[in-house]
Short mmCIF file of C-alpha atoms and ligand atoms in Angstrom, two decimals:
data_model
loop_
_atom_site.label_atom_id
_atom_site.label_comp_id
_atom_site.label_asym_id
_atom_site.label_seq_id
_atom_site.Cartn_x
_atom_site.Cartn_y
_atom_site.Cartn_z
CA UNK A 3 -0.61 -172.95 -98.85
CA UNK A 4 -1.27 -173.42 -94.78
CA UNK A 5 -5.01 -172.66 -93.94
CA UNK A 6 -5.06 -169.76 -91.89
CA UNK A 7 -9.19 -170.09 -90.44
CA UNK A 8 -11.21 -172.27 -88.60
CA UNK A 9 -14.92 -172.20 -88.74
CA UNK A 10 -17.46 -174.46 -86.96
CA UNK A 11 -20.94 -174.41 -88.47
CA UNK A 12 -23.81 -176.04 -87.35
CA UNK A 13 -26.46 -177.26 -89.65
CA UNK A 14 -29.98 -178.35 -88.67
CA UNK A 15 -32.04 -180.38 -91.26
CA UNK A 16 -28.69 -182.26 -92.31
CA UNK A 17 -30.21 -185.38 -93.94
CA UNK A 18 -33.26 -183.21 -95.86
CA UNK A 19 -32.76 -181.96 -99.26
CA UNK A 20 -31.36 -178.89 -98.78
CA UNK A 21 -28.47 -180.26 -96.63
CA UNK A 22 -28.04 -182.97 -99.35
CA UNK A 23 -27.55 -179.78 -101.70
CA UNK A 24 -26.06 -177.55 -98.89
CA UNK A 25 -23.48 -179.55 -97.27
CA UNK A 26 -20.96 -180.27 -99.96
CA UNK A 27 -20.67 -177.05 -100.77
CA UNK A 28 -19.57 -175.28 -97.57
CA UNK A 29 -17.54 -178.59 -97.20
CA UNK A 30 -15.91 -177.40 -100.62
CA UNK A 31 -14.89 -173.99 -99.86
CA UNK A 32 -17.36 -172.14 -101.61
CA UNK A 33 -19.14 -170.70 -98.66
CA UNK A 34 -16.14 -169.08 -96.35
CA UNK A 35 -13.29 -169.54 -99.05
CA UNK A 36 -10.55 -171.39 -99.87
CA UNK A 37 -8.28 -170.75 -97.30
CA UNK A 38 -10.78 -171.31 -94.17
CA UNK A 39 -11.09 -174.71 -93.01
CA UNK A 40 -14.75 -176.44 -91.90
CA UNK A 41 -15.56 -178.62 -88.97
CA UNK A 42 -19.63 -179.62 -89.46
CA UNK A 43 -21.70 -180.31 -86.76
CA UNK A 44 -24.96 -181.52 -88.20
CA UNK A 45 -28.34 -181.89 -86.62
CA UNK A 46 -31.07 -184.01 -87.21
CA UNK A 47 -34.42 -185.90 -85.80
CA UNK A 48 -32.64 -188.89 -83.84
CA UNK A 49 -34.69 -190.67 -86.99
CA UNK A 50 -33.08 -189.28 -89.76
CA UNK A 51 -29.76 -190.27 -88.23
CA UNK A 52 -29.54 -193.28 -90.19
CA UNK A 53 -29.80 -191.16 -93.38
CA UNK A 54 -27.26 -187.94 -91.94
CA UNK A 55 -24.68 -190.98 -91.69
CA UNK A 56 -25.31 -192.32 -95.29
CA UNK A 57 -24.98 -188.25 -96.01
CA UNK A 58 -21.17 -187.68 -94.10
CA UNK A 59 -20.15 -191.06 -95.79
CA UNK A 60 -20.74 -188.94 -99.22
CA UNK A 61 -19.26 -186.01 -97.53
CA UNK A 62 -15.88 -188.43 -96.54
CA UNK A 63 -16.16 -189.95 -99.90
CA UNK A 64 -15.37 -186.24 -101.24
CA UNK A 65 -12.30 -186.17 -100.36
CA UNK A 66 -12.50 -182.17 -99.43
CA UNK A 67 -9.29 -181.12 -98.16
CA UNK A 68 -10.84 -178.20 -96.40
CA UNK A 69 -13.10 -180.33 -94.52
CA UNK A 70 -11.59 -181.52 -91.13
CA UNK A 71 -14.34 -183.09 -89.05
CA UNK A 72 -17.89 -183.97 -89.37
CA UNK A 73 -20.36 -184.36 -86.36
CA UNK A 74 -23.86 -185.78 -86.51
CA UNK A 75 -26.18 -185.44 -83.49
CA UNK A 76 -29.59 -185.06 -82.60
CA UNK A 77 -28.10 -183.71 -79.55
CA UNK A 78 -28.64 -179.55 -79.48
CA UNK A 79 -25.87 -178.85 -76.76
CA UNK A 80 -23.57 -181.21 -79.10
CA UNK A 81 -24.50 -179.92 -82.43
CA UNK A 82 -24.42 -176.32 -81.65
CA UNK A 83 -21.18 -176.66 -79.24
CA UNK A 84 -18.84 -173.74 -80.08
CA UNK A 85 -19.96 -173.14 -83.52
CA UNK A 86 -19.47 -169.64 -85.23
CA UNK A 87 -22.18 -169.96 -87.49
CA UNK A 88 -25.91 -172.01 -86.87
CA UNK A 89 -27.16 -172.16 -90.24
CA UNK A 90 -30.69 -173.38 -89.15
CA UNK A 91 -32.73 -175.40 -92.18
CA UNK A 92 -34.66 -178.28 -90.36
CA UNK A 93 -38.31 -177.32 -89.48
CA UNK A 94 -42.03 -179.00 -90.19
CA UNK A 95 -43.44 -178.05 -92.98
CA UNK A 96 -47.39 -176.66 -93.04
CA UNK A 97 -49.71 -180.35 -93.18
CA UNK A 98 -52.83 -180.56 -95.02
CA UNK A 99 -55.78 -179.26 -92.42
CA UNK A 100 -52.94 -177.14 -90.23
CA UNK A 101 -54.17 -174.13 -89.35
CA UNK A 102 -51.20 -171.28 -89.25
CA UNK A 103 -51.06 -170.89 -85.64
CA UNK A 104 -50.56 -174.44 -85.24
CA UNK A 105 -47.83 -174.63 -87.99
CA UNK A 106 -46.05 -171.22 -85.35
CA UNK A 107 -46.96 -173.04 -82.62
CA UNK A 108 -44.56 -176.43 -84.01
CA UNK A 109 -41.74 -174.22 -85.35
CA UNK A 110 -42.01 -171.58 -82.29
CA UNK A 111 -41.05 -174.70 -80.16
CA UNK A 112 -38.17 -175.79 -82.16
CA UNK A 113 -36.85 -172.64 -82.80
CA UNK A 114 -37.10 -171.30 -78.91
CA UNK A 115 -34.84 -174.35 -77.74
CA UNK A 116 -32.87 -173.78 -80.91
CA UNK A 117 -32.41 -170.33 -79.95
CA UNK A 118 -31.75 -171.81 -76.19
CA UNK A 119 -29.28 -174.17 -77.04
CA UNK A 120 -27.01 -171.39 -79.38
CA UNK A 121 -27.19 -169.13 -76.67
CA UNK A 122 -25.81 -171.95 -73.78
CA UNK A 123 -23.38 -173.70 -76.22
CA UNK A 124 -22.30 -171.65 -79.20
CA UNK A 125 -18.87 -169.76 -80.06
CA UNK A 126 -19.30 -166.34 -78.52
CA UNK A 127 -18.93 -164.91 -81.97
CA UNK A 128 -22.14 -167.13 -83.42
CA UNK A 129 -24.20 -165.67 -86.13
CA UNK A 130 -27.35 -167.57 -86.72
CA UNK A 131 -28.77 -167.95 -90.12
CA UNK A 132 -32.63 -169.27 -90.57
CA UNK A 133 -33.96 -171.20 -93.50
CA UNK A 134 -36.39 -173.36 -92.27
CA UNK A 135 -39.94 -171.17 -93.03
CA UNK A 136 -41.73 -169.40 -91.93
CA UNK A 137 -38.05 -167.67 -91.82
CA UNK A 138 -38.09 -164.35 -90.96
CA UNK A 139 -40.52 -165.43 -87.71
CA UNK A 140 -38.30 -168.84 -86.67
CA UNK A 141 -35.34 -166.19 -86.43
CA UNK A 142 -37.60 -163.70 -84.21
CA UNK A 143 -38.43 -166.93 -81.80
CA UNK A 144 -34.56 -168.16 -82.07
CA UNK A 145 -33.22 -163.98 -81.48
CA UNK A 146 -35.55 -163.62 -78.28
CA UNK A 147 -34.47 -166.98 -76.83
CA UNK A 148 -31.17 -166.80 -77.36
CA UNK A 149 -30.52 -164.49 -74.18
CA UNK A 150 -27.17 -162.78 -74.58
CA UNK A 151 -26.73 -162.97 -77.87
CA UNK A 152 -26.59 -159.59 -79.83
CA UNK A 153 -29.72 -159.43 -81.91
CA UNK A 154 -27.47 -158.30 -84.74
CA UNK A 155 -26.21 -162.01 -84.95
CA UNK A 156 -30.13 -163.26 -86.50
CA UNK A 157 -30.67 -163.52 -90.22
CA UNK A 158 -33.26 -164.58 -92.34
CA UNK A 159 -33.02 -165.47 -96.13
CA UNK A 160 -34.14 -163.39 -99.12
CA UNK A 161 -31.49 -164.43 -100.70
CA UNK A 162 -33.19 -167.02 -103.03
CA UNK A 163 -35.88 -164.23 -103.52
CA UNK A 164 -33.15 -161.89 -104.89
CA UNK A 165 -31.46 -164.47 -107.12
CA UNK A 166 -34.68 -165.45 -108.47
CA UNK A 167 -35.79 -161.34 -109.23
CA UNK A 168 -32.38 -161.04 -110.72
CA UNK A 169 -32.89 -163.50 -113.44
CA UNK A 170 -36.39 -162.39 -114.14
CA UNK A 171 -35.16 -159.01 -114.52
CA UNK A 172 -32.00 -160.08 -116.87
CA UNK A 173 -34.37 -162.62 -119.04
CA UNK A 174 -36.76 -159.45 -119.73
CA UNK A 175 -34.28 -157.03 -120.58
CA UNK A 176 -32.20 -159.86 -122.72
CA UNK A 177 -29.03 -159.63 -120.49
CA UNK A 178 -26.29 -161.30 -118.81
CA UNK A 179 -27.99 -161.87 -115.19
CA UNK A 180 -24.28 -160.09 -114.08
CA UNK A 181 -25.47 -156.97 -115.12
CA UNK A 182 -28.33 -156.93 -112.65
CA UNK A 183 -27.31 -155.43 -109.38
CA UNK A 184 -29.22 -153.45 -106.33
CA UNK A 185 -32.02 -155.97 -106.47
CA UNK A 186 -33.45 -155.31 -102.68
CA UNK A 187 -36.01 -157.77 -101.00
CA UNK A 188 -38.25 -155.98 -98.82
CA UNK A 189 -40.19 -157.54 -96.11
CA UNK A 190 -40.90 -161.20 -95.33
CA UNK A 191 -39.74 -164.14 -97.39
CA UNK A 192 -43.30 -165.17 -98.45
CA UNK A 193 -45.90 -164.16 -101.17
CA UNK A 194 -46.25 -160.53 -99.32
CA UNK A 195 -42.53 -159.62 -100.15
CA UNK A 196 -41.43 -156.32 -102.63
CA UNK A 197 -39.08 -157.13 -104.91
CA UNK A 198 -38.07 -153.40 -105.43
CA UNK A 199 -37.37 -153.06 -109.35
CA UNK A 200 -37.32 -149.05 -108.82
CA UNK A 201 -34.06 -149.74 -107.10
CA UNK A 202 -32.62 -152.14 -108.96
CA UNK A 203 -29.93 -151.09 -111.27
CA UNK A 204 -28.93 -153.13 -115.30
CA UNK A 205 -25.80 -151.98 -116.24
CA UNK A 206 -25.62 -149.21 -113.71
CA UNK A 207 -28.82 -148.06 -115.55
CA UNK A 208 -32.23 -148.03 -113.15
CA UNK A 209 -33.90 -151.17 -114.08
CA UNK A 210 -37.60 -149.37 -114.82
CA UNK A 211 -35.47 -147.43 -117.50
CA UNK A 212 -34.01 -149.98 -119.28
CA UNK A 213 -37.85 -152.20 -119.06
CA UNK A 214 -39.60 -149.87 -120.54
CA UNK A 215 -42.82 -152.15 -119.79
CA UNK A 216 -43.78 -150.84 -116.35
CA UNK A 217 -46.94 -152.67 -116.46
CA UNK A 218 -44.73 -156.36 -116.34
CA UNK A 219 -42.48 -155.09 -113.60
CA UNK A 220 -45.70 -153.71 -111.76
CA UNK A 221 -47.58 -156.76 -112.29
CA UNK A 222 -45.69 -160.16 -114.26
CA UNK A 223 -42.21 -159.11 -112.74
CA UNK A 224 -43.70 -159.07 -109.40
CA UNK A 225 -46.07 -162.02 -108.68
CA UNK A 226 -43.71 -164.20 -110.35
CA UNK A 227 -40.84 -163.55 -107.66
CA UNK A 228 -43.60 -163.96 -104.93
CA UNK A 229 -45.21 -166.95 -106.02
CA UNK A 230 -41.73 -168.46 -107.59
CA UNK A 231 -41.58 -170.84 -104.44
CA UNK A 232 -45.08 -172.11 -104.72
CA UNK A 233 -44.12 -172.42 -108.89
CA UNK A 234 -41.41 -174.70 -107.90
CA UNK A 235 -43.39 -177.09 -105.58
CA UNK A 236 -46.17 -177.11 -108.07
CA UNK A 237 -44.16 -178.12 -110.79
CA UNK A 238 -41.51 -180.37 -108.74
CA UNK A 239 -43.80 -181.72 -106.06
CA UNK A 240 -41.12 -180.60 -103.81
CA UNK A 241 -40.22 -177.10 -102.71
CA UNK A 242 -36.94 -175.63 -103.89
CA UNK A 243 -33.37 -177.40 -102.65
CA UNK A 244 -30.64 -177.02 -104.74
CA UNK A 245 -31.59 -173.08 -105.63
CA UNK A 246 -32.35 -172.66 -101.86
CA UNK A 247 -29.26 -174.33 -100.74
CA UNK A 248 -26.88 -172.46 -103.53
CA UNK A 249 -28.84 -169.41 -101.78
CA UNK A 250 -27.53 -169.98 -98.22
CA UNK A 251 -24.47 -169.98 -99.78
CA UNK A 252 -24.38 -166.63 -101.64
CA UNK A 253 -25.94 -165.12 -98.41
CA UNK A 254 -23.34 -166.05 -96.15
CA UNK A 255 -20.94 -165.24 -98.90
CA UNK A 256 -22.08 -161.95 -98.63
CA UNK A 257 -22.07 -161.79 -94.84
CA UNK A 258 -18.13 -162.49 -94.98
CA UNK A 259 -17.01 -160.87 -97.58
CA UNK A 260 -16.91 -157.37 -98.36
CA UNK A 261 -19.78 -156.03 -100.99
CA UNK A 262 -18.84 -155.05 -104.23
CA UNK A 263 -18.57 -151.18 -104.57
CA UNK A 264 -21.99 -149.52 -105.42
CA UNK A 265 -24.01 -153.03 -105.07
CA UNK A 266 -26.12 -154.61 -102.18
CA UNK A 267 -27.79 -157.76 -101.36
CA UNK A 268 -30.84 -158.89 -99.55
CA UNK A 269 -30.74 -160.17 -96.00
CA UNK A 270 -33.82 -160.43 -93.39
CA UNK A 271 -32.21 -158.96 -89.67
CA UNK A 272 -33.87 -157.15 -86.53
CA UNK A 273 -34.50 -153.44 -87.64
CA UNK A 274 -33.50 -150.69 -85.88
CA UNK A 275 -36.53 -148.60 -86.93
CA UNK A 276 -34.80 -148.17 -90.20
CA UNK A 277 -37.29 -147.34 -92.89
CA UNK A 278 -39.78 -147.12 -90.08
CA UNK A 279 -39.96 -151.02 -89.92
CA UNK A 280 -40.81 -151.82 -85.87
CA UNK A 281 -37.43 -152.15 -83.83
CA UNK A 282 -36.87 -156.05 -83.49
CA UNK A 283 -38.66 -157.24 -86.44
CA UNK A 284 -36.92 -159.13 -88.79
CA UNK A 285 -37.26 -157.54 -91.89
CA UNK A 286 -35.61 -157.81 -95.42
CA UNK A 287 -33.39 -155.03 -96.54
CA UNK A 288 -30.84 -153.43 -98.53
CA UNK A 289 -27.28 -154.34 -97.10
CA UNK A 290 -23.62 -154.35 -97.38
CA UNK A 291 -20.69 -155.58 -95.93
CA UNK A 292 -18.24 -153.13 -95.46
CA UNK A 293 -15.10 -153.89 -93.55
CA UNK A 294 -16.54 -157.32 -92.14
CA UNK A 295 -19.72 -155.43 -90.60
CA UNK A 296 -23.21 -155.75 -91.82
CA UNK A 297 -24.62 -152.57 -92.29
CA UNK A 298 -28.28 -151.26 -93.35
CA UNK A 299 -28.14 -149.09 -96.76
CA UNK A 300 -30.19 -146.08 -96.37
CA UNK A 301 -31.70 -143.18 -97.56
CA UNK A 302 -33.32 -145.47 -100.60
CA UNK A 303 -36.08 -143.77 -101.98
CA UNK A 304 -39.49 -145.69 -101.84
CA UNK A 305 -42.28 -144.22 -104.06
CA UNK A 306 -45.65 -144.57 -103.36
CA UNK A 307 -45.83 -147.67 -105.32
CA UNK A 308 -43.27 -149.08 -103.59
CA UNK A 309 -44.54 -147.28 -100.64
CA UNK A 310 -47.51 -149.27 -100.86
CA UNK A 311 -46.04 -152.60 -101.12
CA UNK A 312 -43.63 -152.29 -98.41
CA UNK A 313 -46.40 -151.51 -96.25
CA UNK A 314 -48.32 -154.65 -97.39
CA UNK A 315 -45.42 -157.13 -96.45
CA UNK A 316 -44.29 -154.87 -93.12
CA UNK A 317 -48.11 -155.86 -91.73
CA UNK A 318 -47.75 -159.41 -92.58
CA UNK A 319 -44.74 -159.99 -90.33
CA UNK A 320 -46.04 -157.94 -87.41
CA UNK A 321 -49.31 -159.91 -87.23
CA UNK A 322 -46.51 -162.74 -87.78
CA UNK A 323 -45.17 -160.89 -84.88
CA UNK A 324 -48.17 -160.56 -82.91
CA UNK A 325 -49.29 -164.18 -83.17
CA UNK A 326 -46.27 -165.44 -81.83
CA UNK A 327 -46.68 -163.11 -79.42
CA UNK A 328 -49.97 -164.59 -78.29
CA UNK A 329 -48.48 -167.68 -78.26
CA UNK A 330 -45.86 -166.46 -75.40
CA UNK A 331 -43.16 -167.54 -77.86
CA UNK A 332 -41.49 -164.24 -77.80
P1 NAD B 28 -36.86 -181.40 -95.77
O1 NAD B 28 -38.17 -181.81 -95.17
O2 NAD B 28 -36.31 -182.14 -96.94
O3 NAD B 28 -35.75 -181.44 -94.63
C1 NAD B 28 -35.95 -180.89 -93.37
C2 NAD B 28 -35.13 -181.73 -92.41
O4 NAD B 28 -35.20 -181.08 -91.15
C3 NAD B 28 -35.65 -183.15 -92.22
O5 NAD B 28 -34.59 -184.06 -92.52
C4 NAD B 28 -36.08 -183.20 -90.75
O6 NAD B 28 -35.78 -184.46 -90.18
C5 NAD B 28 -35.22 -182.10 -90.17
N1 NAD B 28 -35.74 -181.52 -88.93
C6 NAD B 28 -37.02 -181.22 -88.62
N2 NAD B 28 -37.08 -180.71 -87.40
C7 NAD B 28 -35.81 -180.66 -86.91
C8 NAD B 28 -35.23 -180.24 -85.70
N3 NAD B 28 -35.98 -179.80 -84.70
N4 NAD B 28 -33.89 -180.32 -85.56
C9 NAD B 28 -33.12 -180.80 -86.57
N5 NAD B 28 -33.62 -181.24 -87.74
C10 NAD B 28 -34.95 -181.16 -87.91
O7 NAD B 28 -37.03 -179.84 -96.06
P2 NAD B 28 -36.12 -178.94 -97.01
O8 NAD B 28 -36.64 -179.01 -98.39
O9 NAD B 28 -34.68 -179.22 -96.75
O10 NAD B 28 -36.53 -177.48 -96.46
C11 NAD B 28 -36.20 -177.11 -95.17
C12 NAD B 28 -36.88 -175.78 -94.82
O11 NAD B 28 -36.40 -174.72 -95.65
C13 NAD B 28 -38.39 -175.77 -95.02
O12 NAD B 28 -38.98 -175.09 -93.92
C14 NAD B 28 -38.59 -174.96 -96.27
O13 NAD B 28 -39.86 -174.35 -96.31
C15 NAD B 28 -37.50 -173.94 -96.10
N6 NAD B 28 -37.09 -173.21 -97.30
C16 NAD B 28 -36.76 -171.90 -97.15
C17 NAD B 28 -36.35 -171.17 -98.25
C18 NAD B 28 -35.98 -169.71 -98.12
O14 NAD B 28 -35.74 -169.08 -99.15
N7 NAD B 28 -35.90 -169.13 -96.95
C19 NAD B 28 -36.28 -171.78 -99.49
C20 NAD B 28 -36.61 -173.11 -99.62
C21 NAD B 28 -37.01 -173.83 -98.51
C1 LMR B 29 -39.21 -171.13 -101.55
O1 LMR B 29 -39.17 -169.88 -101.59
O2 LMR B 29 -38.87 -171.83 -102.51
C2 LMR B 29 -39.70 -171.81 -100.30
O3 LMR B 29 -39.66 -170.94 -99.21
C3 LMR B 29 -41.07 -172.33 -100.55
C4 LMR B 29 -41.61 -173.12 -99.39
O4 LMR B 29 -42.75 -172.82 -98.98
O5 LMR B 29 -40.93 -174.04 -98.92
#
């Protein structure tokens, strides 16, 4: 069978451990399919070059036979040189005794000359996909730097958030996680986020029907998709890689291939003033893919529970907003 695609994806954060957990799998196929073939650009500190090289030695040793070239650079106009996808994972983690605005201040840097170096260098078809945290605000920086690129083109992950409420939801109800679907992340990918169980569907059946225990989804259900991330570094001593990396995957998945009928998935992107969310934040919602395009699902009903949540998580990113703001990052 003769490959018929060619993508070029940059990753930043190569040599950390969600590139160690990311990498071979887009080199594999899983992420764009078996019949598009990969070229990786990857991006790191010029000290974690050493280690990147160590990490496309694996990648060699792998053998992939959709793999066809592998780049490593600390270089930005090299790295993100004609790629079609930035998937961007490398950022500095909040120190002991950093305040929050210092920690925006750091990232809002990074991402600006991220967002900079996509817009100069890039494929003009790039879509740019943030990981690094705090996400859903490094994309924000990254969309308003990267002049001429349609603000469509910025994502955010939730995806992890949505894979995690899934299972929580399949344990409860003692089924196959498969027969979860619907399960929306609204907001920001932090402790503020709504993991919407009112519109989540088991077995086609609304999830708050078939959990008869409101009082878990309301209270258990909830915290423990919010706080998951926090569970995992307490109990790891290091955040989440291999769940986080399999995440980027099934998000991208979803951005290139057409959604299941009925179904949607989580993805952070600038609103149009959809659900009222301020135009240009990057907010998690309900999507499909639908013929290639990325498309907002609307007209879900939000109760005033929900109501009430949704408004809690839509305030954190616009002070998010705000701040960065004052900053003069945006
Ligand atoms: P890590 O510290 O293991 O790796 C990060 C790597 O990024 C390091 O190798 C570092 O050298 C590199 N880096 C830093 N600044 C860079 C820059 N300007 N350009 C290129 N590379 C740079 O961290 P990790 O565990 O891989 O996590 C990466 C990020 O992903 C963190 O911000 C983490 O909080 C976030 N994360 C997000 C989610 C999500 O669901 N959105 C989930 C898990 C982790
Ligand atoms: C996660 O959700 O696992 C991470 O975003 C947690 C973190 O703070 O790195």
């Amino acid at each position: 069978m003769s490959a018929k695609n060619r993508v070029k994806v940059a990753v930043t954060g190569a040599a950390g451990q969600i590139g160690y957990a990311l990498l071979f799998r887009i080199a594999s196929g899983q992420m764009f399919g078996p019949e598009t073939e990969v070229e990786l650009q990857l991006i790191e500190l010029e000290q974690a070059l050493g280690a990147l090289k160590g990490v496309a030695m694996e990648l060699d040793d792998c053998a992939f036979p959709m793999l066809k070239k592998i780049t490593c650079t600390s270089d930005y106009a090299v790295g993100f040189k004609d790629v079609n996808w930035a998937i961007l994972v490398g950022s500095v983690p909040r120190k002991d005794g950093m305040e929050r605005a210092d920690l925006l201040k750091i990232n809002g840097g990074i991402f600006t000359t991220q967002g900079q170096a996509i817009a100069a260098n890039a494929a003009k078809d790039v879509r740019v996909f943030v990981v690094g945290n705090p996400c859903n605000t490094n994309a924000l920086i990254c969309m308003n730097a990267a002049k001429g690129v349609p603000s469509d083109r910025f994502y955010a992950m939730t995806m992890l958030d949505e894979n995690r409420a899934k299972t929580q939801l399949a344990q409860k109800a003692g089924v196959d996680v498969t027969a979860v679907s619907n399960m929306t992340i609204w907001g920001n990918h932090s402790a503020t986020q709504y993991p919407d169980f009112y519109s989540a569907k088991i077995n086609g059946k609304p999830a708050s029907e078939v959990i008869t225990d409101t009082e878990w989804l309301k209270g258990t259900f909830i915290e423990t998709v919010q706080k998951r991330g926090a569970a995992i570094i307490k109990a790891r001593g290091l955040s989440s890689a291999a769940s986080a990396a399999n995440a980027v995957v099934d998000g991208i998945f979803n951005l290139t291939h057409d959604t299941k009928n009925g179904d949607n998935f989580s993805m952070c992107l600038a609103s149009n003033g959809e659900y009222g969310v301020d135009k240009g934040l990057i907010f998690s919602f309900p999507c499909t893919t639908v013929g290639g395009k990325l498309k907002i699902v609307e007209g879900v009903k939000l109760n005033d529970f929900s109501t009430e949540k949704f408004n809690v998580t839509l305030n954190e990113l616009r002070s998010e907003r705000d701040a960065v703001k004052e900053l003069g990052l945006i």
